[in-house]
Amino acid sequence: MMKKLSIAGVICLLLMVLVSGCGKTPEKPQEGEGDKTQLTVRLYYGDAQNEKMVYEEREISFIEEEEKYRVVLEELIQGPQNQEMTANINKDAQVLSVKREGSDLTLDLSREFNTFAGSMAELMAVGSVVNTMTQFEEITRVQILIAGEELIGPSGEPRGFMTTFPTEPNGQAENAETEATLYFSNPNADKVVGERRTVAGSPQQDQEEFIRNALDALILGPEGENVYQTIPEGVKIQALSIEEGLLKVDFSEEMHTNHWGGAAGESMTINSIVNTVTEYDFIDRVLITVDQSPLAIEHIILDEPAERNEEIIAK
């Protein structure tokens, strides 16, 4: 009788364990655990004087390959760990979306990003984003959106897709090229039309050299159809300087001797030059001279600096 009770007890105990086990929810494995990729990346910031871009290295981790762009951008927004570096991005900025198409990367950021402490801070903030993202060999160009709309530059035009900003040693970009908008005449010579061109150099590296290259490209004339040259053949830049927002540019005598004349032609020449160089926030006025004398093609003696004319730009 004792043996039978012992067997029955064992059976009962086993049944209790089985019933208890059936009611227990099995633990789920941690999703992605052990599958994360670790990567050391460069995050670009301003130097102590906020005059050039420098970088610090930081380790990030992500699961999906496409996720790394969001992760590195969020790390960038947090600011530098090196106290000698300058953060130009508002820490309240949020990453709304990240989209890659081929070698182009489009970043949609919240409106907090578009708050800068001056024009240099804006330049450095945009450059830090672009350089941080183009460190990846598969990314060539970066476009920044603000709440779904293109980021607008100081000129009032969208910044569009941007390539790597040159920096000084600690990651200097050599043989830099920059997309620029050059303004030429429309067929009626009553509006100037923007043409996107690649210009040697970069305003972040050497402002005067870059503007000289942009004007040299303007002198050569347009590449597209239904737009026309605004500067006569043979014109050369004899001197160029930028100081406190004022560009002084002196052209050779061909600006007068080879010009086709007319009030419309004169207007196209002046407005194409001024609107091309004022695309950049470090120029707001332009003093044009010919052989060190005021520009005087036919109707106007331009003895005062000219400013950007938005109304004459074809929309």
CSV table of C-alpha atoms in Angstrom, one decimal:
chain,number,residue,atom,x,y,z
A,1,MET,CA,0.0,0.0,0.0
A,2,MET,CA,2.9,2.4,0.8
A,3,LYS,CA,4.5,1.6,-2.6
A,4,LYS,CA,1.2,2.3,-4.5
A,5,LEU,CA,0.9,5.7,-2.7
A,6,SER,CA,4.4,6.5,-3.5
A,7,ILE,CA,4.0,5.9,-7.2
A,8,ALA,CA,0.7,7.8,-7.2
A,9,GLY,CA,2.4,10.7,-5.5
A,10,VAL,CA,5.1,10.8,-8.1
A,11,ILE,CA,2.6,10.7,-10.9
A,12,CYS,CA,0.6,13.6,-9.3
A,13,LEU,CA,3.8,15.6,-8.8
A,14,LEU,CA,4.8,15.2,-12.5
A,15,LEU,CA,1.3,16.3,-13.6
A,16,MET,CA,1.5,19.4,-11.4
A,17,VAL,CA,4.9,20.3,-13.0
A,18,LEU,CA,3.6,19.8,-16.5
A,19,VAL,CA,0.5,21.9,-15.8
A,20,SER,CA,2.6,24.6,-14.3
A,21,GLY,CA,4.9,24.5,-17.3
A,22,CYS,CA,2.1,24.8,-19.8
A,23,GLY,CA,0.9,28.0,-18.1
A,24,LYS,CA,4.2,29.8,-18.3
A,25,THR,CA,5.0,32.1,-21.2
A,26,PRO,CA,8.4,31.4,-22.7
A,27,GLU,CA,10.9,34.2,-22.6
A,28,LYS,CA,11.5,36.0,-26.0
A,29,PRO,CA,15.0,36.4,-27.1
A,30,GLN,CA,16.2,40.0,-27.2
A,31,GLU,CA,15.5,41.3,-30.7
A,32,GLY,CA,18.7,42.1,-32.6
A,33,GLU,CA,20.9,41.1,-29.7
A,34,GLY,CA,24.3,40.2,-30.9
A,35,ASP,CA,23.5,41.4,-34.5
A,36,LYS,CA,24.5,45.1,-34.0
A,37,THR,CA,27.3,46.5,-36.2
A,38,GLN,CA,29.9,48.6,-34.4
A,39,LEU,CA,31.5,51.4,-36.4
A,40,THR,CA,33.9,54.3,-35.7
A,41,VAL,CA,32.8,57.5,-37.5
A,42,ARG,CA,33.9,61.1,-37.8
A,43,LEU,CA,31.7,63.8,-36.5
A,44,TYR,CA,32.4,67.3,-37.9
A,45,TYR,CA,32.2,70.5,-35.8
A,46,GLY,CA,33.7,73.9,-35.8
A,47,ASP,CA,37.1,74.5,-34.3
A,48,ALA,CA,37.5,76.6,-31.1
A,49,GLN,CA,37.3,79.8,-33.2
A,50,ASN,CA,34.5,78.4,-35.4
A,51,GLU,CA,36.6,79.3,-38.5
A,52,LYS,CA,37.2,75.8,-39.9
A,53,MET,CA,35.8,72.3,-39.6
A,54,VAL,CA,37.5,69.7,-37.5
A,55,TYR,CA,36.3,66.2,-36.5
A,56,GLU,CA,36.3,63.9,-33.6
A,57,GLU,CA,35.8,60.1,-33.8
A,58,ARG,CA,33.0,58.3,-32.0
A,59,GLU,CA,31.7,54.7,-32.0
A,60,ILE,CA,28.2,54.0,-33.1
A,61,SER,CA,26.1,50.9,-33.3
A,62,PHE,CA,23.2,50.0,-35.6
A,63,ILE,CA,21.3,46.9,-36.8
A,64,GLU,CA,20.2,47.8,-40.4
A,65,GLU,CA,22.7,49.3,-42.8
A,66,GLU,CA,20.4,52.2,-43.7
A,67,GLU,CA,19.9,52.9,-40.0
A,68,LYS,CA,23.5,54.1,-39.6
A,69,TYR,CA,22.8,57.5,-41.3
A,70,ARG,CA,20.1,58.4,-38.7
A,71,VAL,CA,22.3,57.1,-35.9
A,72,VAL,CA,25.4,59.1,-36.9
A,73,LEU,CA,23.3,62.2,-37.5
A,74,GLU,CA,21.7,62.0,-34.1
A,75,GLU,CA,25.1,61.6,-32.5
A,76,LEU,CA,26.3,64.7,-34.4
A,77,ILE,CA,23.4,66.7,-33.1
A,78,GLN,CA,24.3,65.8,-29.5
A,79,GLY,CA,27.4,67.9,-29.9
A,80,PRO,CA,31.1,67.4,-29.5
A,81,GLN,CA,32.7,65.7,-26.5
A,82,ASN,CA,35.9,67.7,-27.1
A,83,GLN,CA,35.3,71.0,-25.3
A,84,GLU,CA,37.6,72.8,-27.7
A,85,MET,CA,35.2,72.2,-30.6
A,86,THR,CA,32.2,74.4,-31.4
A,87,ALA,CA,28.7,73.0,-31.9
A,88,ASN,CA,26.6,74.9,-34.4
A,89,ILE,CA,23.5,72.7,-34.5
A,90,ASN,CA,20.6,73.3,-32.2
A,91,LYS,CA,20.5,70.3,-29.8
A,92,ASP,CA,16.7,70.3,-30.0
A,93,ALA,CA,16.8,69.5,-33.7
A,94,GLN,CA,15.1,66.2,-34.6
A,95,VAL,CA,15.7,63.8,-37.4
A,96,LEU,CA,12.4,63.4,-39.2
A,97,SER,CA,13.4,61.1,-42.0
A,98,VAL,CA,16.4,59.8,-43.9
A,99,LYS,CA,16.2,58.7,-47.5
A,100,ARG,CA,19.0,57.4,-49.8
A,101,GLU,CA,18.7,57.2,-53.5
A,102,GLY,CA,21.9,55.9,-55.1
A,103,SER,CA,24.8,58.2,-53.9
A,104,ASP,CA,22.3,60.9,-52.9
A,105,LEU,CA,21.2,61.2,-49.3
A,106,THR,CA,18.2,63.4,-48.3
A,107,LEU,CA,17.8,64.4,-44.6
A,108,ASP,CA,14.6,65.8,-43.3
A,109,LEU,CA,15.2,67.7,-40.0
A,110,SER,CA,12.8,69.6,-37.7
A,111,ARG,CA,12.6,73.4,-37.7
A,112,GLU,CA,14.9,73.7,-34.7
A,113,PHE,CA,17.8,72.9,-37.1
A,114,ASN,CA,17.2,76.1,-39.0
A,115,THR,CA,18.1,78.4,-36.1
A,116,PHE,CA,21.7,79.7,-36.3
A,117,ALA,CA,23.8,82.2,-34.3
A,118,GLY,CA,24.9,84.1,-37.4
A,119,SER,CA,26.0,83.4,-41.0
A,120,MET,CA,29.2,81.6,-40.1
A,121,ALA,CA,27.4,79.3,-37.6
A,122,GLU,CA,24.9,78.5,-40.4
A,123,LEU,CA,27.7,77.7,-42.8
A,124,MET,CA,29.5,75.5,-40.3
A,125,ALA,CA,26.3,73.7,-39.2
A,126,VAL,CA,25.4,72.8,-42.8
A,127,GLY,CA,29.0,71.8,-43.6
A,128,SER,CA,29.2,69.6,-40.5
A,129,VAL,CA,26.1,67.7,-41.6
A,130,VAL,CA,27.3,67.3,-45.2
A,131,ASN,CA,30.9,66.2,-44.3
A,132,THR,CA,29.7,63.8,-41.6
A,133,MET,CA,27.4,62.1,-44.1
A,134,THR,CA,29.8,62.1,-47.1
A,135,GLN,CA,32.5,60.3,-45.1
A,136,PHE,CA,30.6,57.2,-46.2
A,137,GLU,CA,32.0,56.1,-49.6
A,138,GLU,CA,28.6,55.4,-51.0
A,139,ILE,CA,27.3,59.0,-50.3
A,140,THR,CA,28.4,61.7,-52.7
A,141,ARG,CA,25.7,64.4,-52.2
A,142,VAL,CA,23.5,65.5,-49.3
A,143,GLN,CA,20.3,67.5,-49.4
A,144,ILE,CA,18.8,69.0,-46.2
A,145,LEU,CA,15.1,69.5,-45.8
A,146,ILE,CA,13.4,71.4,-43.0
A,147,ALA,CA,10.0,69.8,-42.2
A,148,GLY,CA,9.7,68.6,-45.7
A,149,GLU,CA,10.8,71.8,-47.5
A,150,GLU,CA,14.3,72.5,-49.0
A,151,LEU,CA,16.7,74.3,-46.8
A,152,ILE,CA,17.0,77.9,-48.1
A,153,GLY,CA,20.4,79.6,-48.2
A,154,PRO,CA,21.1,83.3,-47.4
A,155,SER,CA,20.6,84.2,-51.1
A,156,GLY,CA,17.0,83.1,-50.8
A,157,GLU,CA,17.5,80.1,-53.1
A,158,PRO,CA,17.4,76.4,-52.0
A,159,ARG,CA,20.8,75.0,-51.1
A,160,GLY,CA,20.0,71.8,-53.1
A,161,PHE,CA,22.3,68.8,-53.1
A,162,MET,CA,25.7,69.6,-51.6
A,163,THR,CA,29.1,67.8,-51.9
A,164,THR,CA,31.8,67.6,-49.3
A,165,PHE,CA,32.9,71.0,-47.8
A,166,PRO,CA,36.7,71.4,-47.8
A,167,THR,CA,38.4,71.6,-44.4
A,168,GLU,CA,41.9,72.5,-43.4
A,169,PRO,CA,44.4,69.9,-42.1
A,170,ASN,CA,42.7,67.2,-40.0
A,171,GLY,CA,40.7,66.1,-43.1
A,172,GLN,CA,41.3,68.7,-45.9
A,173,ALA,CA,39.5,68.1,-49.2
A,174,GLU,CA,41.7,68.6,-52.2
A,175,ASN,CA,40.7,69.7,-55.7
A,176,ALA,CA,37.4,70.8,-54.3
A,177,GLU,CA,34.5,71.7,-56.6
A,178,THR,CA,31.3,73.5,-55.7
A,179,GLU,CA,27.9,73.7,-57.3
A,180,ALA,CA,27.1,77.4,-58.1
A,181,THR,CA,24.3,79.3,-59.7
A,182,LEU,CA,25.5,81.6,-62.6
A,183,TYR,CA,23.0,84.1,-64.0
A,184,PHE,CA,22.7,84.6,-67.8
A,185,SER,CA,20.3,86.5,-70.0
A,186,ASN,CA,17.0,85.2,-71.2
A,187,PRO,CA,16.1,85.6,-74.9
A,188,ASN,CA,14.3,88.9,-74.3
A,189,ALA,CA,17.2,90.4,-72.2
A,190,ASP,CA,14.7,91.4,-69.5
A,191,LYS,CA,15.4,88.6,-67.0
A,192,VAL,CA,18.4,86.7,-65.8
A,193,VAL,CA,18.2,83.0,-65.6
A,194,GLY,CA,20.1,80.8,-63.1
A,195,GLU,CA,22.2,78.0,-64.5
A,196,ARG,CA,23.7,75.4,-62.1
A,197,ARG,CA,27.4,74.8,-62.8
A,198,THR,CA,30.3,73.2,-61.1
A,199,VAL,CA,33.0,75.7,-60.1
A,200,ALA,CA,36.5,74.9,-59.0
A,201,GLY,CA,37.2,75.7,-55.3
A,202,SER,CA,35.0,76.4,-52.4
A,203,PRO,CA,33.9,79.5,-50.5
A,204,GLN,CA,34.7,77.6,-47.2
A,205,GLN,CA,38.3,77.3,-48.3
A,206,ASP,CA,39.1,80.5,-50.2
A,207,GLN,CA,36.3,83.0,-50.8
A,208,GLU,CA,38.1,85.3,-53.2
A,209,GLU,CA,39.5,82.4,-55.3
A,210,PHE,CA,36.1,80.8,-55.5
A,211,ILE,CA,34.3,84.0,-56.5
A,212,ARG,CA,37.0,84.7,-59.1
A,213,ASN,CA,36.5,81.1,-60.6
A,214,ALA,CA,32.7,81.7,-60.6
A,215,LEU,CA,33.1,85.0,-62.5
A,216,ASP,CA,35.5,83.4,-64.9
A,217,ALA,CA,32.8,80.7,-65.6
A,218,LEU,CA,30.3,83.5,-66.1
A,219,ILE,CA,32.6,85.2,-68.6
A,220,LEU,CA,32.8,82.0,-70.6
A,221,GLY,CA,29.1,82.0,-71.1
A,222,PRO,CA,26.2,79.5,-70.6
A,223,GLU,CA,26.1,75.9,-71.4
A,224,GLY,CA,22.3,75.5,-71.7
A,225,GLU,CA,19.9,76.5,-74.4
A,226,ASN,CA,17.8,79.7,-74.5
A,227,VAL,CA,20.2,81.5,-72.2
A,228,TYR,CA,22.8,84.0,-73.4
A,229,GLN,CA,26.1,85.5,-72.6
A,230,THR,CA,26.1,88.7,-70.6
A,231,ILE,CA,29.9,89.6,-70.5
A,232,PRO,CA,31.8,90.3,-73.8
A,233,GLU,CA,34.5,88.0,-75.0
A,234,GLY,CA,38.0,88.9,-74.0
A,235,VAL,CA,37.1,90.3,-70.6
A,236,LYS,CA,39.5,89.4,-67.8
A,237,ILE,CA,39.4,90.0,-64.1
A,238,GLN,CA,42.3,92.3,-63.2
A,239,ALA,CA,41.7,92.6,-59.4
A,240,LEU,CA,39.2,91.2,-56.9
A,241,SER,CA,38.8,91.6,-53.1
A,242,ILE,CA,36.1,91.0,-50.5
A,243,GLU,CA,35.9,93.0,-47.3
A,244,GLU,CA,32.9,93.3,-44.9
A,245,GLY,CA,30.4,92.1,-47.4
A,246,LEU,CA,31.7,94.3,-50.3
A,247,LEU,CA,33.1,92.7,-53.4
A,248,LYS,CA,35.3,94.9,-55.5
A,249,VAL,CA,36.0,93.5,-58.9
A,250,ASP,CA,38.0,95.3,-61.7
A,251,PHE,CA,37.6,94.1,-65.3
A,252,SER,CA,39.8,94.7,-68.3
A,253,GLU,CA,38.9,97.3,-70.9
A,254,GLU,CA,37.2,94.7,-73.1
A,255,MET,CA,34.2,95.2,-70.8
A,256,HIS,CA,33.7,98.5,-72.5
A,257,THR,CA,35.3,98.1,-76.0
A,258,ASN,CA,33.7,94.7,-76.8
A,259,HIS,CA,30.3,95.3,-75.2
A,260,TRP,CA,27.3,95.2,-77.6
A,261,GLY,CA,25.7,98.1,-75.8
A,262,GLY,CA,22.1,99.0,-75.2
A,263,ALA,CA,20.2,99.6,-72.0
A,264,ALA,CA,19.0,95.9,-71.9
A,265,GLY,CA,22.4,94.5,-72.5
A,266,GLU,CA,23.9,96.8,-69.9
A,267,SER,CA,21.3,95.7,-67.4
A,268,MET,CA,21.9,92.0,-68.1
A,269,THR,CA,25.7,92.5,-67.6
A,270,ILE,CA,25.3,94.2,-64.2
A,271,ASN,CA,22.6,92.0,-62.8
A,272,SER,CA,24.2,88.8,-64.0
A,273,ILE,CA,27.4,89.7,-62.1
A,274,VAL,CA,25.8,91.0,-59.0
A,275,ASN,CA,23.2,88.2,-58.6
A,276,THR,CA,25.9,85.5,-59.3
A,277,VAL,CA,28.2,86.6,-56.5
A,278,THR,CA,25.5,87.6,-54.0
A,279,GLU,CA,24.3,83.9,-53.9
A,280,TYR,CA,26.8,83.8,-51.0
A,281,ASP,CA,26.1,85.3,-47.6
A,282,PHE,CA,29.6,86.9,-47.4
A,283,ILE,CA,28.8,89.3,-50.3
A,284,ASP,CA,25.9,91.8,-50.2
A,285,ARG,CA,27.3,94.6,-52.3
A,286,VAL,CA,29.4,94.7,-55.5
A,287,LEU,CA,31.5,97.6,-56.8
A,288,ILE,CA,32.3,97.0,-60.5
A,289,THR,CA,35.1,98.9,-62.2
A,290,VAL,CA,36.9,98.8,-65.5
A,291,ASP,CA,40.6,99.6,-65.5
A,292,GLN,CA,40.0,101.1,-62.0
A,293,SER,CA,37.3,103.5,-63.3
A,294,PRO,CA,33.5,103.1,-62.7
A,295,LEU,CA,31.7,100.8,-65.1
A,296,ALA,CA,30.2,103.0,-67.9
A,297,ILE,CA,29.0,100.8,-70.8
A,298,GLU,CA,26.5,103.2,-72.3
A,299,HIS,CA,23.6,104.5,-70.1
A,300,ILE,CA,24.8,104.1,-66.5
A,301,ILE,CA,28.0,105.2,-64.7
A,302,LEU,CA,28.1,102.7,-61.9
A,303,ASP,CA,30.1,104.6,-59.3
A,304,GLU,CA,28.3,103.1,-56.3
A,305,PRO,CA,28.1,99.5,-55.1
A,306,ALA,CA,25.2,97.5,-56.6
A,307,GLU,CA,23.0,95.2,-54.6
A,308,ARG,CA,21.1,92.0,-55.5
A,309,ASN,CA,18.1,92.4,-57.7
A,310,GLU,CA,15.6,89.6,-57.0
A,311,GLU,CA,12.9,91.0,-59.3
A,312,ILE,CA,15.0,90.5,-62.4
A,313,ILE,CA,15.5,86.8,-61.7
A,314,ALA,CA,13.3,84.6,-63.9
A,315,LYS,CA,11.1,82.4,-61.7
